CSV table of C-alpha atoms in Angstrom, one decimal:
chain,number,residue,atom,x,y,z
B,1,MET,CA,86.6,76.9,96.0
B,2,ALA,CA,87.2,76.2,92.3
B,3,GLU,CA,84.4,77.1,90.0
B,4,VAL,CA,83.4,74.2,87.8
B,5,MET,CA,83.3,75.5,84.2
B,6,LEU,CA,81.9,73.7,81.2
B,7,PRO,CA,84.1,74.0,78.2
B,8,MET,CA,81.3,76.0,76.3
B,9,LYS,CA,81.1,78.7,78.9
B,10,MET,CA,84.9,79.1,79.0
B,11,GLU,CA,85.1,79.5,75.3
B,12,MET,CA,82.5,82.2,75.3
B,13,ALA,CA,84.2,84.1,78.2
B,14,ASN,CA,87.5,84.2,76.3
B,15,ASP,CA,86.1,85.2,72.9
B,16,PRO,CA,84.1,88.4,73.1
B,17,SER,CA,84.4,88.9,69.4
B,18,LYS,CA,81.6,86.4,69.0
B,19,PHE,CA,79.1,89.1,70.3
B,20,THR,CA,78.0,92.1,68.4
B,21,SER,CA,79.0,95.3,70.2
B,22,PRO,CA,75.6,97.0,70.9
B,23,ASP,CA,74.4,93.9,72.7
B,24,LEU,CA,77.0,93.9,75.5
B,25,LEU,CA,76.2,95.2,78.9
B,26,HIS,CA,77.7,98.6,79.6
B,27,VAL,CA,78.8,98.8,83.2
B,28,LEU,CA,79.8,101.9,85.1
B,29,ALA,CA,82.2,100.9,87.9
B,30,VAL,CA,83.0,103.3,90.8
B,31,ASP,CA,85.8,102.8,93.2
B,32,ASP,CA,88.4,105.1,94.9
B,33,SER,CA,91.0,102.3,95.0
B,34,HIS,CA,93.3,102.1,92.1
B,35,VAL,CA,93.9,98.4,92.6
B,36,ASP,CA,90.2,97.6,92.9
B,37,ARG,CA,89.4,99.7,89.8
B,38,LYS,CA,91.9,97.7,87.7
B,39,PHE,CA,90.5,94.4,89.2
B,40,ILE,CA,86.8,95.1,88.6
B,41,GLU,CA,87.5,96.4,85.1
B,42,ARG,CA,89.2,93.1,84.3
B,43,LEU,CA,86.5,91.0,85.9
B,44,LEU,CA,83.9,92.8,83.8
B,45,LYS,CA,85.9,92.6,80.5
B,46,VAL,CA,86.4,88.9,81.0
B,47,SER,CA,82.6,88.6,81.5
B,48,SER,CA,82.1,90.3,78.1
B,49,CYS,CA,80.9,93.7,79.4
B,50,LYS,CA,81.8,97.1,78.2
B,51,VAL,CA,83.3,99.0,81.1
B,52,THR,CA,83.7,102.6,82.2
B,53,VAL,CA,85.6,103.1,85.4
B,54,VAL,CA,85.6,106.3,87.6
B,55,ASP,CA,87.3,107.0,90.8
B,56,SER,CA,84.6,108.8,92.8
B,57,ALA,CA,80.8,109.0,93.2
B,58,THR,CA,81.0,112.7,92.1
B,59,ARG,CA,82.6,111.6,88.8
B,60,ALA,CA,80.0,108.9,88.4
B,61,LEU,CA,77.3,111.5,88.7
B,62,GLN,CA,79.1,113.8,86.2
B,63,TYR,CA,79.3,110.9,83.8
B,64,LEU,CA,75.7,110.2,84.1
B,65,GLY,CA,74.9,113.9,83.7
B,66,LEU,CA,73.3,114.1,87.2
B,67,ASP,CA,75.8,116.5,88.7
B,68,VAL,CA,74.0,119.9,88.6
B,69,ASN,CA,77.3,121.7,89.1
B,70,GLU,CA,79.2,120.3,86.1
B,71,LYS,CA,78.4,119.7,82.5
B,72,PRO,CA,78.1,116.0,81.7
B,73,ILE,CA,81.4,114.5,80.7
B,74,GLY,CA,80.2,111.1,79.6
B,75,CYS,CA,79.2,109.9,76.2
B,76,LYS,CA,75.5,109.9,76.4
B,77,ASP,CA,75.2,107.4,73.5
B,78,LEU,CA,76.6,104.6,75.6
B,79,LYS,CA,73.6,103.7,77.7
B,80,VAL,CA,74.6,102.4,81.2
B,81,ASN,CA,73.0,99.0,82.0
B,82,LEU,CA,74.6,98.5,85.4
B,83,ILE,CA,76.4,100.5,88.1
B,84,MET,CA,78.8,98.8,90.4
B,85,THR,CA,80.0,101.0,93.3
B,86,ASP,CA,82.2,100.6,96.3
B,87,TYR,CA,80.5,101.5,99.6
B,88,SER,CA,83.3,103.4,101.5
B,89,MET,CA,84.7,106.2,99.4
B,90,PRO,CA,85.9,109.6,100.6
B,91,GLY,CA,83.5,112.4,99.9
B,92,MET,CA,80.3,110.9,98.7
B,93,THR,CA,79.9,107.2,99.7
B,94,GLY,CA,78.5,104.5,97.5
B,95,TYR,CA,75.3,104.5,99.6
B,96,GLU,CA,74.8,108.2,98.9
B,97,LEU,CA,75.5,107.6,95.2
B,98,LEU,CA,72.9,104.8,95.3
B,99,LYS,CA,70.3,107.2,96.8
B,100,LYS,CA,71.0,109.9,94.2
B,101,ILE,CA,70.6,107.4,91.4
B,102,LYS,CA,67.4,106.1,92.7
B,103,GLU,CA,66.0,109.6,93.2
B,104,SER,CA,66.7,110.5,89.5
B,105,SER,CA,64.0,109.9,87.0
B,106,ALA,CA,66.5,109.1,84.3
B,107,PHE,CA,68.5,106.4,86.1
B,108,ARG,CA,66.3,105.0,88.9
B,109,ASP,CA,65.7,101.9,86.8
B,110,VAL,CA,69.4,101.2,86.3
B,111,PRO,CA,70.4,98.4,88.6
B,112,VAL,CA,73.0,99.4,91.2
B,113,VAL,CA,75.3,96.8,92.9
B,114,VAL,CA,77.2,97.9,96.0
B,115,MET,CA,80.6,96.4,96.9
B,116,SER,CA,82.2,96.4,100.3
B,117,SER,CA,85.1,94.7,102.1
B,118,GLU,CA,83.0,94.8,105.3
B,119,ASN,CA,80.3,92.2,106.1
B,120,ILE,CA,78.1,94.6,108.1
B,121,LEU,CA,74.5,93.5,108.2
B,122,PRO,CA,72.9,96.9,108.8
B,123,ARG,CA,74.9,98.3,106.0
B,124,ILE,CA,73.8,95.6,103.6
B,125,ASP,CA,70.1,96.0,104.7
B,126,ARG,CA,70.3,99.8,104.2
B,127,CYS,CA,71.6,99.4,100.7
B,128,LEU,CA,69.0,96.8,99.7
B,129,GLU,CA,66.3,98.9,101.3
B,130,GLU,CA,67.4,101.9,99.2
B,131,GLY,CA,67.0,99.7,96.1
B,132,ALA,CA,70.4,98.2,95.5
B,133,GLU,CA,70.2,95.2,93.2
B,134,ASP,CA,72.8,93.3,95.1
B,135,PHE,CA,75.6,93.6,97.7
B,136,LEU,CA,78.9,92.0,97.0
B,137,LEU,CA,81.7,91.3,99.5
B,138,LYS,CA,85.2,92.2,98.3
B,139,PRO,CA,87.3,90.9,96.9
B,140,VAL,CA,84.6,90.4,94.2
B,141,LYS,CA,84.6,87.0,92.5
B,142,LEU,CA,84.3,86.3,88.8
B,143,SER,CA,81.3,84.1,89.7
B,144,ASP,CA,79.6,87.1,91.3
B,145,VAL,CA,80.0,89.2,88.2
B,146,ARG,CA,78.8,86.5,85.9
B,147,ARG,CA,75.8,85.8,88.1
B,148,ILE,CA,74.8,89.5,88.0
B,149,ARG,CA,75.4,89.7,84.3
B,150,ASP,CA,73.3,86.7,83.6
B,151,SER,CA,70.4,87.9,85.7
B,152,LEU,CA,70.4,91.3,83.9
B,153,ILE,CA,70.3,90.1,80.4
B,154,LYS,CA,66.8,90.6,79.2
B,155,VAL,CA,66.0,87.7,76.9
B,156,GLU,CA,64.0,89.8,74.4
B,157,ASP,CA,66.5,92.6,74.1
B,158,LEU,CA,69.8,91.1,73.5
B,159,SER,CA,70.8,88.7,70.8
B,160,PHE,CA,73.6,87.7,73.2
B,161,THR,CA,71.2,85.6,75.2
B,162,LYS,CA,69.8,84.1,72.0
B,163,SER,CA,73.3,83.0,71.0
B,164,ILE,CA,73.8,81.5,74.5
B,165,ASN,CA,70.5,79.7,74.2
B,166,LYS,CA,71.3,78.4,70.8
B,167,ARG,CA,74.7,77.1,71.8
B,168,GLU,CA,73.5,75.6,75.0
B,169,LEU,CA,70.6,73.8,73.4
B,170,GLU,CA,72.9,72.5,70.7
B,171,THR,CA,75.3,71.0,73.3
B,172,GLU,CA,72.5,69.9,75.6
B,173,ASN,CA,74.0,71.9,78.3
B,174,VAL,CA,72.8,71.2,81.8
B,175,TYR,CA,72.8,74.9,82.6
B,176,SER,CA,70.6,76.0,79.7
B,177,LEU,CA,68.6,79.1,80.1
B,178,ASP,CA,64.9,78.8,80.0
B,179,SER,CA,63.9,81.7,77.9
B,180,SER,CA,60.3,81.6,78.9
B,181,VAL,CA,61.2,82.4,82.5
B,182,PRO,CA,62.7,85.8,83.4
B,183,LEU,CA,66.0,85.3,85.2
B,184,GLN,CA,65.8,85.9,88.9
B,185,LEU,CA,68.4,87.8,90.7
B,186,LYS,CA,69.6,85.9,93.8
B,187,ARG,CA,70.6,87.8,96.9
B,188,THR,CA,74.2,87.6,98.0
B,189,LYS,CA,74.7,85.0,100.7
B,190,ILE,CA,75.5,86.9,103.9
C,1,MET,CA,88.0,109.9,149.5
C,2,GLU,CA,90.0,108.2,152.2
C,3,LEU,CA,93.7,108.0,151.8
C,4,VAL,CA,93.8,104.2,151.7
C,5,GLN,CA,91.2,104.2,148.9
C,6,MET,CA,93.1,106.8,147.0
C,7,GLN,CA,96.3,104.8,147.2
C,8,LYS,CA,94.4,101.7,146.1
C,9,SER,CA,93.0,103.5,143.1
C,10,LEU,CA,96.4,104.8,142.2
C,11,GLN,CA,97.8,101.3,142.4
C,12,ASP,CA,95.1,99.8,140.3
C,13,TYR,CA,95.3,102.5,137.7
C,14,THR,CA,99.1,102.2,137.4
C,15,LYS,CA,98.7,98.4,137.1
C,16,SER,CA,96.2,98.8,134.4
C,17,LEU,CA,98.5,101.1,132.4
C,18,PHE,CA,101.3,98.5,132.7
C,19,LEU,CA,99.0,95.7,131.8
C,20,ASP,CA,97.6,97.6,128.8
C,21,ASN,CA,101.1,97.9,127.5
C,22,LEU,CA,101.7,94.2,128.0
C,23,LYS,CA,98.4,93.4,126.4
C,24,VAL,CA,99.4,95.4,123.3
C,25,GLU,CA,102.7,93.6,123.0
C,26,GLU,CA,101.2,90.2,123.7
C,27,SER,CA,98.4,90.6,121.2
C,28,VAL,CA,100.8,91.9,118.5
C,29,LEU,CA,103.2,89.0,119.3
C,30,GLY,CA,100.3,86.6,119.1
C,31,VAL,CA,99.4,88.0,115.7
C,32,ILE,CA,103.0,87.8,114.5
C,33,GLN,CA,103.1,84.1,115.4
C,34,LYS,CA,99.9,83.4,113.6
C,35,LEU,CA,101.1,85.4,110.6
C,36,GLU,CA,104.3,83.4,110.4
C,37,PHE,CA,102.3,80.3,110.0
C,38,MET,CA,100.4,81.6,107.0
C,39,GLY,CA,101.7,82.1,103.4
C,40,VAL,CA,102.3,85.6,102.2
C,41,LEU,CA,99.7,85.1,99.5
C,42,ASP,CA,96.3,83.5,99.5
C,43,SER,CA,93.9,82.2,96.8
C,44,GLN,CA,93.0,85.7,95.7
C,45,PHE,CA,96.3,85.9,94.0
C,46,LEU,CA,95.4,82.8,92.0
C,47,GLN,CA,92.2,84.6,91.0
C,48,LEU,CA,94.3,87.4,89.6
C,49,GLN,CA,96.4,84.9,87.6
C,50,GLN,CA,93.3,83.3,86.2
C,51,LEU,CA,92.3,86.7,84.8
C,52,GLN,CA,95.5,86.9,82.8
C,53,ASP,CA,95.6,85.6,79.3
C,54,GLU,CA,97.1,86.3,75.9
C,55,SER,CA,94.9,89.3,75.4
C,56,ASN,CA,96.1,90.7,78.7
C,57,PRO,CA,99.5,89.1,79.4
C,58,HIS,CA,100.7,91.6,82.0
C,59,PHE,CA,97.5,91.9,84.1
C,60,VAL,CA,99.0,90.5,87.3
C,61,SER,CA,102.2,92.6,87.3
C,62,GLN,CA,100.1,95.7,86.4
C,63,VAL,CA,97.8,95.2,89.4
C,64,VAL,CA,100.6,94.4,91.7
C,65,THR,CA,102.6,97.4,90.5
C,66,LEU,CA,99.6,99.6,91.4
C,67,PHE,CA,99.5,97.9,94.8
C,68,PHE,CA,103.2,98.7,95.4
C,69,GLN,CA,102.6,102.4,94.4
C,70,ASP,CA,99.6,102.8,96.6
C,71,SER,CA,101.2,101.0,99.5
C,72,ASP,CA,104.4,103.0,99.4
C,73,ARG,CA,102.4,106.2,99.5
C,74,ILE,CA,100.1,105.0,102.3
C,75,LEU,CA,103.0,103.6,104.5
C,76,ASN,CA,104.7,106.9,104.1
C,77,ASP,CA,101.6,108.9,105.1
C,78,LEU,CA,101.0,106.6,108.1
C,79,SER,CA,104.6,107.1,109.4
C,80,LEU,CA,104.1,110.8,109.2
C,81,SER,CA,100.7,110.7,110.8
C,82,LEU,CA,101.9,108.5,113.7
C,83,ASP,CA,104.9,110.7,114.3
C,84,GLN,CA,102.8,113.7,115.1
C,85,GLN,CA,102.6,115.1,118.7
C,86,VAL,CA,98.9,114.5,118.6
C,87,VAL,CA,97.9,111.6,116.4
C,88,ASP,CA,94.9,112.3,114.2
C,89,PHE,CA,93.2,109.0,114.1
C,90,LYS,CA,90.7,110.4,111.6
C,91,LYS,CA,93.6,110.5,109.1
C,92,VAL,CA,95.2,107.2,110.2
C,93,TYR,CA,92.1,105.0,110.0
C,94,PRO,CA,91.2,105.5,106.4
C,95,HIS,CA,94.8,104.9,105.3
C,96,VAL,CA,94.8,101.6,107.2
C,97,HIS,CA,91.4,100.7,105.8
C,98,GLN,CA,92.6,101.4,102.3
C,99,LEU,CA,95.8,99.3,102.7
C,100,LYS,CA,93.7,96.5,104.1
C,101,GLY,CA,91.5,96.6,101.0
C,102,SER,CA,94.2,96.7,98.4
C,103,SER,CA,96.2,94.0,100.0
C,104,SER,CA,93.1,91.8,100.2
C,105,SER,CA,92.4,92.4,96.5
C,106,ILE,CA,95.8,91.1,95.5
C,107,GLY,CA,95.9,88.2,98.0
C,108,ALA,CA,98.6,89.6,100.2
C,109,GLN,CA,97.0,88.0,103.3
C,110,ARG,CA,99.7,88.7,105.9
C,111,VAL,CA,99.6,92.4,105.1
C,112,LYS,CA,95.8,92.3,105.2
C,113,ASN,CA,95.7,90.5,108.5
C,114,ALA,CA,98.3,92.9,110.0
C,115,CYS,CA,96.1,95.8,108.9
C,116,VAL,CA,93.0,94.2,110.6
C,117,VAL,CA,94.9,94.4,113.9
C,118,PHE,CA,96.2,97.8,113.1
C,119,ARG,CA,92.6,99.0,112.5
C,120,SER,CA,91.4,97.8,115.9
C,121,PHE,CA,94.2,99.7,117.6
C,122,CYS,CA,93.1,102.8,115.6
C,123,GLU,CA,89.5,102.3,116.8
C,124,GLN,CA,90.9,102.2,120.4
C,125,GLN,CA,93.0,105.2,119.7
C,126,ASN,CA,96.0,103.3,121.1
C,127,VAL,CA,99.1,105.1,119.8
C,128,GLU,CA,101.6,102.6,121.0
C,129,GLY,CA,99.6,99.7,119.5
C,130,CYS,CA,99.4,101.6,116.2
C,131,HIS,CA,103.2,102.1,116.2
C,132,ARG,CA,103.7,98.5,116.8
C,133,CYS,CA,101.3,97.5,114.1
C,134,LEU,CA,102.8,99.9,111.6
C,135,GLN,CA,106.2,98.2,112.1
C,136,GLN,CA,104.6,94.8,111.5
C,137,VAL,CA,102.6,95.9,108.5
C,138,LYS,CA,105.8,97.4,107.0
C,139,LYS,CA,107.6,94.1,107.6
C,140,GLU,CA,104.9,92.0,106.0
C,141,TYR,CA,104.7,94.4,103.1
C,142,TYR,CA,108.4,94.4,102.3
C,143,LEU,CA,108.4,90.6,102.6
C,144,VAL,CA,105.5,90.1,100.1
C,145,LYS,CA,107.0,92.8,97.8
C,146,ASN,CA,110.3,91.0,97.7
C,147,ARG,CA,108.6,87.7,97.0
C,148,LEU,CA,106.5,89.1,94.2
C,149,GLU,CA,109.4,90.9,92.6
C,150,THR,CA,111.3,87.6,92.6
C,151,LEU,CA,108.3,85.8,91.1
C,152,PHE,CA,108.1,88.3,88.3
C,153,LYS,CA,111.8,88.2,87.6
C,154,LEU,CA,111.6,84.4,87.3
C,155,GLU,CA,108.7,84.7,84.9
C,156,GLN,CA,110.5,87.2,82.8
C,157,GLN,CA,113.5,84.9,82.6
C,158,ILE,CA,111.4,82.0,81.4
C,159,VAL,CA,109.7,84.2,78.8
C,160,ALA,CA,113.0,85.7,77.7
C,161,SER,CA,114.4,82.2,77.1
C,162,GLY,CA,111.4,81.4,74.9
C,163,GLY,CA,109.6,79.3,77.5
C,164,MET,CA,106.0,79.2,78.7
C,165,ILE,CA,105.0,80.0,82.3
C,166,PRO,CA,103.6,76.8,83.9
C,167,ALA,CA,100.0,77.1,85.1
C,168,MET,CA,99.6,76.9,88.9
C,169,GLU,CA,98.0,73.7,90.1
C,170,LEU,CA,96.7,74.0,93.6
C,171,GLY,CA,93.8,72.6,95.4
C,172,PHE,CA,92.1,75.8,96.5
């Protein structure tokens, strides 16, 4: 189904230079599939996010500095605002990665979104119970990524939101953000 | 057990073996017929095209190239695994799952749907069914590969002669 896009939103999506760098969401994407890594990276970049992509849960833990066996390889200055992980991966699964992140004091507050090609209710429930922010069915849609991004932007922290607010008020946009209400994350439709 | 009962059991068992083979062939044929009614690509391919722009003008061909590389490798591994004396389904299943995933991500729906059938034969540990499905998956893969390569050639020709690639207009 075609997503109806207002011209203002399309302009913003295609021109990330309008945003100052530190205000962009930094997303760590984890997927063992080469094709899916390329795809999710593009979806996130088009949604004005900074992206780091890794090919396994182990590498994700290394990047975050949570792997006790290896020295951290990531750049600690780039704070991770969101982790998106595939569910079925060889070695450590996305579910196990989710658990490890939620068990860590440093990263338990980082939202984790799980992606899967299988619509298995017990799997979805398990992930949500373990603290996943959301569960997306693959192939992931641009509208999914945008929805998650929008719900994570904290109004008081990022000037990005202020610039959206300003533009949308100026154009009397129907989809204007109400900055007095914290954005609610909606559950994925099952 | 009485002789008559044993004979009946043997008859029933033999029939079931025969029927199983027929069922495999029937179900795969049924799938082939359904596949032939559907396009090689679905709307997911359009999603890929929408993600391509001046800042990333080769995105679609890059993703598709990755798909070709992954698929060539997977199909090779599958052929080897299924040719073993004793088929290790623990090896076969993840390969089929992976191919299903990547074909779904680029919109190669016939490859994806053939993989779905392949996967259920894996779950049943049905070697003959798996062989049959591998044949079908390969056929669908080479078909979509051929079509996509032709598409990219046409696009390159247009760009080379200074033209713009027309945007797809479809009611998806």
